[in-house]
Amino acid sequence: MDSSTIFLDAFLNPAVIDRYLPDILKGMVVTVEVALAVVATGIALGLALAALRSFRVRAVNAAIVLFVDVFRALPPLVVILIVYFGLPSVGITLSGFAVLWLVLSLVLAAFAEEIFWSGILSIRKGQWEAARSTGLTFVQTLVWVILPQAVRMTVPPLTNRTIAITKNSALGAVIGVPEILMQAQTAQSFSGNATPLLLGAIAYIVLFVPVVALGRWLETRFAWGRS
Amino acid sequence: MPDSAAMLDVAGLRKRFGTLEVLRGIDLTVRPQELVFVIGPSGSGKSTLLRCCNRLEEPDEGSIRVDGVELLDPRTDINAMRRQIGMVFQSFNLYPHMTVLANITLALRKSLGKSRAEARDIGEAALARVGLADKAGAYPAQLSGGQQQRAAIARAVALEPKIMLFDEPTSALDPELVGSVLAVMRELRGAGMTMVVVSHEMRFAREAADRVVFMDAGAIVEEGPPEQIFGAPRHARTRSFLADFGG
Ligand SMILES: Nc1ncnc2c1ncn2[C@@H]1O[C@H](COP(=O)(O)OP(=O)(O)O)[C@@H](O)[C@H]1O
Ligand SMILES: [Mg+2]
């Protein structure tokens, strides 16, 4: 056997591909589910917290800042392990999927809150004043005038951060969530061949390269929108 | 004594920023349909005075009545009052993410509760009034400064305020665009709008103001008809201020 055959046999073994590709595809579906759920709840929660912070209630804002700092500081894996292995001992049992979703949502919410908040702060005071001077309430001003502008400016940094955090769905492999990496690892240990891991890598590329490209497009589209 | 015929009646108004006393007991009465011009050096408190008159700035002491309603009374619905007090800013402050028409209809819909169609009709009429009928669908960034300021005036006018406050409405404009904004203000005055105008457009003041108020260091130094303030100012501070403007 020449070296290229050895390589192909180790990383792109046709029999292994045939046997385990369906599992990797199932893993892709789970990864997409986790990612979509995390993006939806994480960004919604982050936006809600940033909006709440703009009321500038001291105790509330202290709590938000604490939450944000803690979840930005902790490695997501640590939180996942604590929640997954810790909660059952206080009588709460969550599925691996639920834990992964919950923890990554909180992490994304923490980063998204900071990004939205800096967006809100970057809107000139005159926008608030103009809206309030026409009789709009604080909440109406926030919803119709401030947030639409703030969200627009946050699209590029938020896209990058969201991609980085949803990639952490691979941590689900540690707590038995049958996402891409878990499927690939399982297949690798059964087959004794590295091919499933390469398939897993390809699966991530197939899923995330379009998202990264979309992020770059959004960045060029929105970067100039600063006023 | 509050003047019951006044549209705006400011009495004993004081405002501090930290230890800096910016308004030191302002008394000012504006009658219906009057155009009162406020002049004074930079930092004399003109903007703060206007901003107190719709409580964008919270005064420390005094009374501000608008058409008889005390603005500083905690029971006063400040949002309802603000709809009746139009404010025009030096920097226009149009909402950049909305069309010109949407800028105008936002408060009509969300604050006054008008239907979409009704708000649009009112908004289009307001735009026509300031000469921007063809700009309803444009975004603020697509307009010249003069057009933006006129759109901002239309936004305030559309709410049919009882009084309008202008804070240096032409100071951010290129000289050739000032005239179009002043023309709109002249038209409003002709239609009987009560107006308080902070501005350095002394020619406009001479021609359009009923009264000119000169402020310095947080107090009203003197006030009177334009002929008197510009022609025969009583106070040395007024004279030296006007001399800087080439009289
Ligand atoms: N939000 C603020 N905080 C602190 N000081 C302020 C604030 N707004 C205005 N001032 C100060 O109050 C004084 C009067 O300002 P302003 O009313 O803007 O004057 P004018 O409009 O006549 O130039 C100035 O010394 C200014 O620096
Ligand atoms: Mg000023």
Short mmCIF file of C-alpha atoms and ligand atoms in Angstrom, two decimals:
data_model
loop_
_atom_site.label_atom_id
_atom_site.label_comp_id
_atom_site.label_asym_id
_atom_site.label_seq_id
_atom_site.Cartn_x
_atom_site.Cartn_y
_atom_site.Cartn_z
CA MET A 1 0.00 0.00 0.00
CA ASP A 2 1.36 3.41 -0.88
CA SER A 3 0.99 6.34 1.46
CA SER A 4 -2.02 7.84 -0.28
CA THR A 5 -3.92 4.59 0.10
CA ILE A 6 -3.00 4.51 3.78
CA PHE A 7 -4.26 8.07 4.15
CA LEU A 8 -7.53 7.36 2.35
CA ASP A 9 -8.04 4.21 4.35
CA ALA A 10 -7.54 6.10 7.61
CA PHE A 11 -9.54 9.25 6.88
CA LEU A 12 -11.86 8.58 3.96
CA ASN A 13 -12.57 4.91 4.20
CA PRO A 14 -15.51 4.19 1.82
CA ALA A 15 -16.94 1.36 3.91
CA VAL A 16 -16.85 3.49 7.06
CA ILE A 17 -18.42 6.42 5.23
CA ASP A 18 -21.17 4.18 3.98
CA ARG A 19 -21.82 2.78 7.42
CA TYR A 20 -21.71 5.98 9.49
CA LEU A 21 -22.74 8.83 7.17
CA PRO A 22 -26.40 8.49 8.22
CA ASP A 23 -25.37 8.95 11.87
CA ILE A 24 -23.35 12.05 11.03
CA LEU A 25 -26.35 13.44 9.10
CA LYS A 26 -28.56 12.80 12.13
CA GLY A 27 -25.95 14.64 14.18
CA MET A 28 -26.16 17.58 11.80
CA VAL A 29 -29.89 17.79 12.37
CA VAL A 30 -29.37 17.86 16.13
CA THR A 31 -26.63 20.48 15.82
CA VAL A 32 -28.91 22.66 13.72
CA GLU A 33 -31.69 22.25 16.27
CA VAL A 34 -29.42 23.24 19.13
CA ALA A 35 -28.02 26.18 17.18
CA LEU A 36 -31.42 27.55 16.18
CA ALA A 37 -32.83 27.17 19.68
CA VAL A 38 -29.78 28.84 21.22
CA VAL A 39 -29.82 31.74 18.74
CA ALA A 40 -33.52 32.37 19.27
CA THR A 41 -33.54 32.33 23.05
CA GLY A 42 -30.05 33.75 23.57
CA ILE A 43 -30.57 36.80 21.39
CA ALA A 44 -34.11 37.41 22.63
CA LEU A 45 -32.97 37.21 26.24
CA GLY A 46 -29.95 39.42 25.55
CA LEU A 47 -32.14 42.05 23.90
CA ALA A 48 -34.67 41.89 26.73
CA LEU A 49 -31.91 42.37 29.32
CA ALA A 50 -30.39 45.30 27.41
CA ALA A 51 -33.84 46.90 27.16
CA LEU A 52 -34.40 46.31 30.86
CA ARG A 53 -31.02 47.85 31.62
CA SER A 54 -32.01 51.07 29.88
CA PHE A 55 -34.54 51.75 32.64
CA ARG A 56 -31.48 52.29 34.83
CA VAL A 57 -32.89 50.79 38.00
CA ARG A 58 -29.77 50.44 40.10
CA ALA A 59 -30.42 47.03 41.70
CA VAL A 60 -31.70 45.53 38.45
CA ASN A 61 -28.71 46.78 36.51
CA ALA A 62 -26.29 45.46 39.12
CA ALA A 63 -27.91 42.03 38.75
CA ILE A 64 -27.70 42.21 34.95
CA VAL A 65 -24.05 43.22 35.01
CA LEU A 66 -23.27 40.40 37.45
CA PHE A 67 -25.04 37.86 35.25
CA VAL A 68 -23.27 39.14 32.15
CA ASP A 69 -19.83 39.18 33.73
CA VAL A 70 -20.19 35.69 35.21
CA PHE A 71 -21.35 34.10 31.98
CA ARG A 72 -18.74 35.89 29.92
CA ALA A 73 -16.02 34.78 32.32
CA LEU A 74 -16.92 31.11 32.74
CA PRO A 75 -15.92 28.58 30.10
CA PRO A 76 -19.23 27.18 28.77
CA LEU A 77 -18.01 23.61 29.37
CA VAL A 78 -17.70 24.27 33.09
CA VAL A 79 -21.27 25.55 33.29
CA ILE A 80 -22.56 22.66 31.22
CA LEU A 81 -20.94 20.11 33.51
CA ILE A 82 -22.14 21.85 36.66
CA VAL A 83 -25.71 22.05 35.43
CA TYR A 84 -25.80 18.56 33.95
CA PHE A 85 -24.21 16.76 36.86
CA GLY A 86 -25.19 19.17 39.62
CA LEU A 87 -28.89 19.77 39.12
CA PRO A 88 -29.98 16.13 39.56
CA SER A 89 -28.61 16.22 43.11
CA VAL A 90 -31.10 18.97 43.93
CA GLY A 91 -33.90 17.01 42.31
CA ILE A 92 -33.92 18.64 38.87
CA THR A 93 -33.10 16.42 35.94
CA LEU A 94 -32.76 17.96 32.54
CA SER A 95 -31.93 16.18 29.32
CA GLY A 96 -28.54 16.78 27.80
CA PHE A 97 -30.22 18.70 25.00
CA ALA A 98 -32.03 20.96 27.47
CA VAL A 99 -28.84 21.63 29.42
CA LEU A 100 -26.88 22.43 26.28
CA TRP A 101 -29.62 24.70 25.03
CA LEU A 102 -30.06 26.44 28.37
CA VAL A 103 -26.38 27.05 29.06
CA LEU A 104 -25.45 28.22 25.58
CA SER A 105 -28.53 30.46 25.54
CA LEU A 106 -27.41 32.09 28.77
CA VAL A 107 -23.87 32.53 27.45
CA LEU A 108 -25.12 34.05 24.22
CA ALA A 109 -27.58 36.22 26.16
CA ALA A 110 -24.72 37.57 28.28
CA PHE A 111 -22.62 38.54 25.27
CA ALA A 112 -25.64 39.78 23.31
CA GLU A 113 -26.73 41.95 26.22
CA GLU A 114 -23.36 43.70 26.24
CA ILE A 115 -23.47 44.20 22.49
CA PHE A 116 -27.06 45.51 22.46
CA TRP A 117 -26.35 47.72 25.45
CA SER A 118 -23.38 49.37 23.79
CA GLY A 119 -25.60 49.83 20.74
CA ILE A 120 -28.26 51.53 22.86
CA LEU A 121 -25.64 53.78 24.45
CA SER A 122 -24.28 54.75 21.04
CA ILE A 123 -27.60 56.29 19.95
CA ARG A 124 -27.37 60.04 20.35
CA LYS A 125 -29.30 61.63 23.19
CA GLY A 126 -31.12 63.82 20.66
CA GLN A 127 -33.02 60.78 19.40
CA TRP A 128 -34.47 60.18 22.86
CA GLU A 129 -35.24 63.85 23.28
CA ALA A 130 -36.92 64.27 19.91
CA ALA A 131 -39.16 61.28 20.53
CA ARG A 132 -40.02 62.25 24.10
CA SER A 133 -40.74 65.81 22.97
CA THR A 134 -43.53 64.49 20.75
CA GLY A 135 -45.21 62.80 23.71
CA LEU A 136 -43.93 59.28 23.20
CA THR A 137 -43.36 57.41 26.44
CA PHE A 138 -39.99 56.00 27.50
CA VAL A 139 -40.99 52.52 26.38
CA GLN A 140 -42.40 53.71 23.05
CA THR A 141 -39.20 55.64 22.40
CA LEU A 142 -37.10 52.62 23.26
CA VAL A 143 -39.12 50.27 21.07
CA TRP A 144 -39.72 52.45 18.02
CA VAL A 145 -36.76 54.81 17.92
CA ILE A 146 -33.79 53.53 19.91
CA LEU A 147 -33.79 49.74 19.57
CA PRO A 148 -34.25 49.64 15.78
CA GLN A 149 -31.17 51.83 15.40
CA ALA A 150 -29.20 50.08 18.14
CA VAL A 151 -29.91 46.61 16.75
CA ARG A 152 -28.83 47.72 13.30
CA MET A 153 -25.42 48.78 14.53
CA THR A 154 -24.95 45.58 16.49
CA VAL A 155 -25.46 43.20 13.57
CA PRO A 156 -21.76 42.67 12.73
CA PRO A 157 -20.40 42.04 16.26
CA LEU A 158 -23.48 40.06 17.19
CA THR A 159 -23.19 37.81 14.15
CA ASN A 160 -19.58 36.99 14.97
CA ARG A 161 -20.34 36.28 18.60
CA THR A 162 -23.36 34.17 17.72
CA ILE A 163 -21.31 31.99 15.38
CA ALA A 164 -18.63 31.53 18.03
CA ILE A 165 -21.14 30.47 20.66
CA THR A 166 -23.29 28.17 18.53
CA LYS A 167 -20.13 26.27 17.57
CA ASN A 168 -19.98 25.33 21.25
CA SER A 169 -22.86 22.96 20.51
CA ALA A 170 -20.01 20.45 20.08
CA LEU A 171 -19.75 20.49 23.89
CA GLY A 172 -22.95 18.45 23.82
CA ALA A 173 -20.73 15.44 23.09
CA VAL A 174 -19.65 15.55 26.72
CA ILE A 175 -23.18 15.13 28.07
CA GLY A 176 -24.57 12.71 25.53
CA VAL A 177 -26.31 15.05 23.12
CA PRO A 178 -26.23 13.21 19.79
CA GLU A 179 -24.93 16.15 17.80
CA ILE A 180 -22.24 15.98 15.14
CA LEU A 181 -19.19 15.50 17.34
CA MET A 182 -20.88 12.90 19.55
CA GLN A 183 -21.96 10.90 16.51
CA ALA A 184 -18.50 11.17 14.99
CA GLN A 185 -16.74 10.10 18.18
CA THR A 186 -19.06 7.16 18.69
CA ALA A 187 -18.59 6.04 15.11
CA GLN A 188 -14.84 6.47 15.44
CA SER A 189 -14.65 4.24 18.48
CA PHE A 190 -16.88 1.56 16.93
CA SER A 191 -15.07 1.55 13.62
CA GLY A 192 -11.60 2.14 14.99
CA ASN A 193 -11.15 4.52 12.09
CA ALA A 194 -10.76 8.31 11.97
CA THR A 195 -13.03 8.71 8.94
CA PRO A 196 -16.13 9.67 10.99
CA LEU A 197 -14.17 12.51 12.65
CA LEU A 198 -13.26 13.90 9.25
CA LEU A 199 -16.90 13.54 8.19
CA GLY A 200 -17.84 15.45 11.34
CA ALA A 201 -15.42 18.23 10.46
CA ILE A 202 -16.88 18.39 6.97
CA ALA A 203 -20.36 18.55 8.48
CA TYR A 204 -19.35 21.57 10.57
CA ILE A 205 -17.86 23.22 7.50
CA VAL A 206 -21.02 22.58 5.50
CA LEU A 207 -23.14 24.08 8.27
CA PHE A 208 -21.03 27.01 9.36
CA VAL A 209 -19.24 28.28 6.26
CA PRO A 210 -22.51 29.65 4.82
CA VAL A 211 -23.24 31.27 8.18
CA VAL A 212 -19.77 32.83 8.31
CA ALA A 213 -20.26 34.08 4.75
CA LEU A 214 -23.64 35.50 5.71
CA GLY A 215 -21.97 37.20 8.66
CA ARG A 216 -19.40 38.81 6.38
CA TRP A 217 -22.14 39.98 4.03
CA LEU A 218 -24.13 41.46 6.91
CA GLU A 219 -20.99 43.16 8.11
CA THR A 220 -20.39 44.98 4.83
CA ARG A 221 -24.08 45.73 4.56
CA PHE A 222 -24.44 47.23 8.03
CA ALA A 223 -20.98 48.52 8.88
CA TRP A 224 -21.60 51.87 7.22
CA GLY A 225 -25.00 52.26 8.91
CA ARG A 226 -23.42 54.16 11.82
CA SER A 227 -24.68 57.67 12.09
CA MET B 1 -49.54 85.75 39.98
CA PRO B 2 -50.00 83.46 37.01
CA ASP B 3 -51.13 85.30 33.93
CA SER B 4 -54.27 83.46 32.86
CA ALA B 5 -54.13 84.84 29.32
CA ALA B 6 -50.60 83.53 28.81
CA MET B 7 -49.81 80.56 26.62
CA LEU B 8 -46.52 80.07 28.44
CA ASP B 9 -45.95 81.47 31.88
CA VAL B 10 -42.59 80.82 33.49
CA ALA B 11 -42.09 82.11 37.02
CA GLY B 12 -39.13 81.92 39.36
CA LEU B 13 -37.50 79.16 37.33
CA ARG B 14 -34.24 77.84 38.72
CA LYS B 15 -32.05 75.08 37.44
CA ARG B 16 -28.69 73.83 38.68
CA PHE B 17 -26.32 71.31 37.15
CA GLY B 18 -24.38 70.17 40.19
CA THR B 19 -23.06 73.36 41.69
CA LEU B 20 -23.48 75.37 38.48
CA GLU B 21 -26.58 77.53 38.63
CA VAL B 22 -27.70 77.72 35.02
CA LEU B 23 -31.10 79.41 35.45
CA ARG B 24 -31.34 81.90 38.29
CA GLY B 25 -34.96 82.85 38.63
CA ILE B 26 -36.43 83.25 35.16
CA ASP B 27 -39.76 85.01 34.70
CA LEU B 28 -41.13 84.96 31.19
CA THR B 29 -44.62 85.27 29.83
CA VAL B 30 -45.57 84.45 26.25
CA ARG B 31 -49.03 85.40 25.06
CA PRO B 32 -50.99 83.42 22.46
CA GLN B 33 -49.74 84.01 18.90
CA GLU B 34 -46.72 85.86 20.15
CA LEU B 35 -43.24 85.21 18.75
CA VAL B 36 -40.66 85.71 21.45
CA PHE B 37 -37.02 85.71 20.45
CA VAL B 38 -34.41 84.71 23.01
CA ILE B 39 -30.85 85.88 22.45
CA GLY B 40 -27.75 85.76 24.60
CA PRO B 41 -24.19 84.54 24.73
CA SER B 42 -23.35 80.88 24.53
CA GLY B 43 -23.76 79.20 27.91
CA SER B 44 -26.23 81.80 29.19
CA GLY B 45 -28.92 79.13 29.69
CA LYS B 46 -31.12 79.62 26.63
CA SER B 47 -31.29 75.93 25.72
CA THR B 48 -31.81 74.92 29.32
CA LEU B 49 -34.71 77.37 29.56
CA LEU B 50 -36.39 75.90 26.47
CA ARG B 51 -35.72 72.34 27.60
CA CYS B 52 -37.28 73.03 30.98
CA CYS B 53 -40.40 74.22 29.16
CA ASN B 54 -41.20 70.66 28.10
CA ARG B 55 -39.34 69.04 30.99
CA LEU B 56 -36.58 67.51 28.95
CA GLU B 57 -34.68 69.15 31.78
CA GLU B 58 -36.12 68.88 35.29
CA PRO B 59 -36.19 72.35 36.93
CA ASP B 60 -35.24 72.70 40.59
CA GLU B 61 -37.66 75.45 41.47
CA GLY B 62 -40.36 77.62 40.00
CA SER B 63 -43.46 77.25 37.91
CA ILE B 64 -44.07 76.64 34.22
CA ARG B 65 -47.64 76.92 33.00
CA VAL B 66 -48.59 76.02 29.47
CA ASP B 67 -52.06 77.23 28.56
CA GLY B 68 -52.84 77.29 32.27
CA VAL B 69 -51.56 73.80 33.10
CA GLU B 70 -48.69 73.56 35.58
CA LEU B 71 -46.00 71.41 33.96
CA LEU B 72 -44.16 70.80 37.21
CA ASP B 73 -47.22 69.39 38.96
CA PRO B 74 -46.56 65.68 39.41
CA ARG B 75 -50.20 64.97 38.49
CA THR B 76 -49.78 66.57 35.07
CA ASP B 77 -49.63 64.05 32.24
CA ILE B 78 -46.31 65.18 30.82
CA ASN B 79 -46.64 63.15 27.62
CA ALA B 80 -49.98 64.75 26.83
CA MET B 81 -48.47 68.18 27.52
CA ARG B 82 -45.43 67.50 25.36
CA ARG B 83 -47.67 66.81 22.38
CA GLN B 84 -48.91 70.38 22.80
CA ILE B 85 -45.39 71.79 23.03
CA GLY B 86 -43.57 71.39 19.74
CA MET B 87 -39.79 71.30 19.98
CA VAL B 88 -37.33 71.90 17.17
CA PHE B 89 -33.67 71.14 17.79
CA GLN B 90 -30.49 72.57 16.34
CA SER B 91 -29.45 69.11 15.14
CA PHE B 92 -32.91 68.20 13.69
CA ASN B 93 -32.90 64.80 15.42
CA LEU B 94 -34.92 63.07 12.75
CA TYR B 95 -35.10 59.30 13.15
CA PRO B 96 -32.59 58.07 10.54
CA HIS B 97 -34.12 54.59 10.17
CA MET B 98 -37.53 55.90 9.14
CA THR B 99 -38.85 57.71 6.11
CA VAL B 100 -39.69 61.35 6.50
CA LEU B 101 -43.40 60.50 6.60
CA ALA B 102 -42.87 57.80 9.23
CA ASN B 103 -40.90 60.32 11.32
CA ILE B 104 -44.02 62.44 11.39
CA THR B 105 -46.65 59.74 11.83
CA LEU B 106 -44.90 57.88 14.68
CA ALA B 107 -46.21 60.09 17.48
CA LEU B 108 -49.54 60.58 15.71
CA ARG B 109 -50.05 56.83 15.78
CA LYS B 110 -48.37 55.72 18.99
CA SER B 111 -49.06 58.70 21.18
CA LEU B 112 -52.28 60.16 19.78
CA GLY B 113 -53.66 56.80 18.66
CA LYS B 114 -54.54 57.89 15.12
CA SER B 115 -55.16 55.23 12.51
CA ARG B 116 -52.51 54.58 9.90
CA ALA B 117 -54.55 56.30 7.18
CA GLU B 118 -55.43 59.28 9.32
CA ALA B 119 -51.82 59.70 10.43
CA ARG B 120 -50.65 59.53 6.84
CA ASP B 121 -53.10 62.22 5.76
CA ILE B 122 -52.03 64.51 8.60
CA GLY B 123 -48.36 63.77 7.91
CA GLU B 124 -48.67 64.52 4.22
CA ALA B 125 -50.47 67.77 4.95
CA ALA B 126 -47.72 68.76 7.39
CA LEU B 127 -45.06 67.95 4.79
CA ALA B 128 -46.89 69.97 2.15
CA ARG B 129 -46.99 72.87 4.56
CA VAL B 130 -43.19 72.92 4.90
CA GLY B 131 -42.68 72.40 1.16
CA LEU B 132 -41.66 68.75 1.31
CA ALA B 133 -44.71 67.07 -0.20
CA ASP B 134 -42.44 65.15 -2.58
CA LYS B 135 -40.09 63.88 0.16
CA ALA B 136 -42.53 61.73 2.15
CA GLY B 137 -40.81 58.51 1.15
CA ALA B 138 -37.24 59.78 1.45
CA TYR B 139 -34.93 58.96 4.34
CA PRO B 140 -33.45 61.83 6.37
CA ALA B 141 -29.95 61.12 5.04
CA GLN B 142 -31.24 61.82 1.53
CA LEU B 143 -32.31 65.35 2.44
CA SER B 144 -30.33 68.58 2.71
CA GLY B 145 -29.96 70.11 6.15
CA GLY B 146 -32.63 72.67 5.39
CA GLN B 147 -35.03 69.97 4.25
CA GLN B 148 -34.27 67.91 7.36
CA GLN B 149 -35.03 70.83 9.61
CA ARG B 150 -38.26 71.52 7.79
CA ALA B 151 -39.22 67.86 8.16
CA ALA B 152 -38.47 68.15 11.88
CA ILE B 153 -40.72 71.20 12.05
CA ALA B 154 -43.43 69.23 10.24
CA ARG B 155 -43.05 66.44 12.82
CA ALA B 156 -43.81 68.92 15.59
CA VAL B 157 -46.51 70.83 13.69
CA ALA B 158 -48.41 67.65 12.81
CA LEU B 159 -49.35 67.25 16.48
CA GLU B 160 -51.04 70.69 16.37
CA PRO B 161 -49.12 72.08 19.32
CA LYS B 162 -50.25 75.15 21.20
CA ILE B 163 -46.73 76.50 21.31
CA MET B 164 -43.47 75.74 19.56
CA LEU B 165 -39.98 76.01 20.96
CA PHE B 166 -37.08 76.44 18.54
CA ASP B 167 -33.55 75.93 19.82
CA GLU B 168 -31.16 77.45 17.27
CA PRO B 169 -33.07 75.91 14.37
CA THR B 170 -30.74 77.31 11.71
CA SER B 171 -27.35 77.15 13.46
CA ALA B 172 -26.37 73.82 11.92
CA LEU B 173 -27.30 74.88 8.39
CA ASP B 174 -25.23 76.13 5.50
CA PRO B 175 -26.06 79.81 5.00
CA GLU B 176 -27.86 79.23 1.71
CA LEU B 177 -30.30 76.82 3.41
CA VAL B 178 -31.24 79.09 6.31
CA GLY B 179 -33.82 81.02 4.31
CA SER B 180 -36.05 78.05 3.59
CA VAL B 181 -36.34 77.24 7.30
CA LEU B 182 -37.02 80.84 8.26
CA ALA B 183 -39.68 80.97 5.55
CA VAL B 184 -41.47 78.06 7.21
CA MET B 185 -41.22 79.75 10.60
CA ARG B 186 -42.60 82.95 9.08
CA GLU B 187 -45.54 80.99 7.67
CA LEU B 188 -46.22 79.43 11.09
CA ARG B 189 -46.19 82.84 12.66
CA GLY B 190 -48.59 84.10 10.03
CA ALA B 191 -50.91 81.22 10.86
CA GLY B 192 -50.95 82.32 14.49
CA MET B 193 -48.58 79.84 16.11
CA THR B 194 -47.17 80.85 19.48
CA MET B 195 -43.39 80.56 19.28
CA VAL B 196 -40.31 80.90 21.43
CA VAL B 197 -37.19 81.05 19.28
CA VAL B 198 -33.60 80.86 20.45
CA SER B 199 -31.51 82.01 17.53
CA HIS B 200 -28.76 84.29 16.33
CA GLU B 201 -30.69 85.30 13.20
CA MET B 202 -30.97 88.93 14.23
CA ARG B 203 -32.46 90.06 10.91
CA PHE B 204 -35.25 87.56 11.33
CA ALA B 205 -35.75 88.77 14.91
CA ARG B 206 -36.09 92.36 13.80
CA GLU B 207 -38.60 91.43 11.18
CA ALA B 208 -40.66 88.71 12.86
CA ALA B 209 -40.34 88.93 16.64
CA ASP B 210 -42.94 90.57 18.82
CA ARG B 211 -40.52 90.66 21.68
CA VAL B 212 -36.82 90.03 22.16
CA VAL B 213 -35.45 88.66 25.40
CA PHE B 214 -31.76 89.04 26.19
CA MET B 215 -30.35 86.45 28.59
CA ASP B 216 -26.99 86.41 30.26
CA ALA B 217 -25.59 84.15 32.97
CA GLY B 218 -28.89 82.43 33.69
CA ALA B 219 -31.00 85.55 34.02
CA ILE B 220 -33.09 87.76 31.76
CA VAL B 221 -31.21 91.02 31.51
CA GLU B 222 -33.79 92.92 29.49
CA GLU B 223 -36.66 92.38 27.14
CA GLY B 224 -38.67 94.52 24.81
CA PRO B 225 -39.82 94.99 21.24
CA PRO B 226 -37.07 94.37 18.67
CA GLU B 227 -36.74 98.05 17.80
CA GLN B 228 -35.91 98.80 21.40
CA ILE B 229 -33.54 95.88 22.07
CA PHE B 230 -31.67 96.32 18.81
CA GLY B 231 -32.06 100.09 18.50
CA ALA B 232 -31.71 101.31 22.06
CA PRO B 233 -30.63 98.56 24.43
CA ARG B 234 -30.64 99.76 28.02
CA HIS B 235 -27.99 97.47 29.45
CA ALA B 236 -24.28 97.51 28.77
CA ARG B 237 -24.24 93.71 28.53
CA THR B 238 -26.92 93.76 25.84
CA ARG B 239 -25.01 96.42 23.92
CA SER B 240 -21.73 94.55 24.01
CA PHE B 241 -23.43 91.28 23.03
CA LEU B 242 -25.14 92.95 20.06
CA ALA B 243 -21.93 94.71 19.06
CA ASP B 244 -20.36 91.26 18.60
CA PHE B 245 -23.08 90.51 16.07
CA GLY B 246 -22.46 93.69 14.12
CA GLY B 247 -25.58 95.20 15.64
N1 LIG C 1 -26.65 68.38 31.04
C1 LIG C 1 -25.81 69.32 31.52
N2 LIG C 1 -24.97 69.02 32.52
C2 LIG C 1 -24.12 69.95 33.02
N3 LIG C 1 -24.06 71.21 32.59
C3 LIG C 1 -24.88 71.57 31.59
C4 LIG C 1 -25.79 70.65 31.01
N4 LIG C 1 -26.48 71.28 30.04
C5 LIG C 1 -26.02 72.54 30.01
N5 LIG C 1 -25.06 72.72 30.94
C6 LIG C 1 -24.35 73.98 31.24
O1 LIG C 1 -25.32 74.95 31.50
C7 LIG C 1 -24.93 76.20 30.98
C8 LIG C 1 -26.02 76.73 30.07
O2 LIG C 1 -26.11 75.91 28.92
P1 LIG C 1 -27.17 76.12 27.78
O3 LIG C 1 -28.52 76.22 28.39
O4 LIG C 1 -26.94 75.09 26.78
O5 LIG C 1 -26.73 77.55 27.25
P2 LIG C 1 -27.00 78.22 25.83
O6 LIG C 1 -28.06 77.43 25.13
O7 LIG C 1 -27.42 79.59 26.16
O8 LIG C 1 -25.70 78.20 25.11
C9 LIG C 1 -23.61 75.99 30.29
O9 LIG C 1 -22.58 76.37 31.16
C10 LIG C 1 -23.58 74.50 30.06
O10 LIG C 1 -22.26 74.04 30.05
MG MG C 2 -28.00 76.38 23.33
#
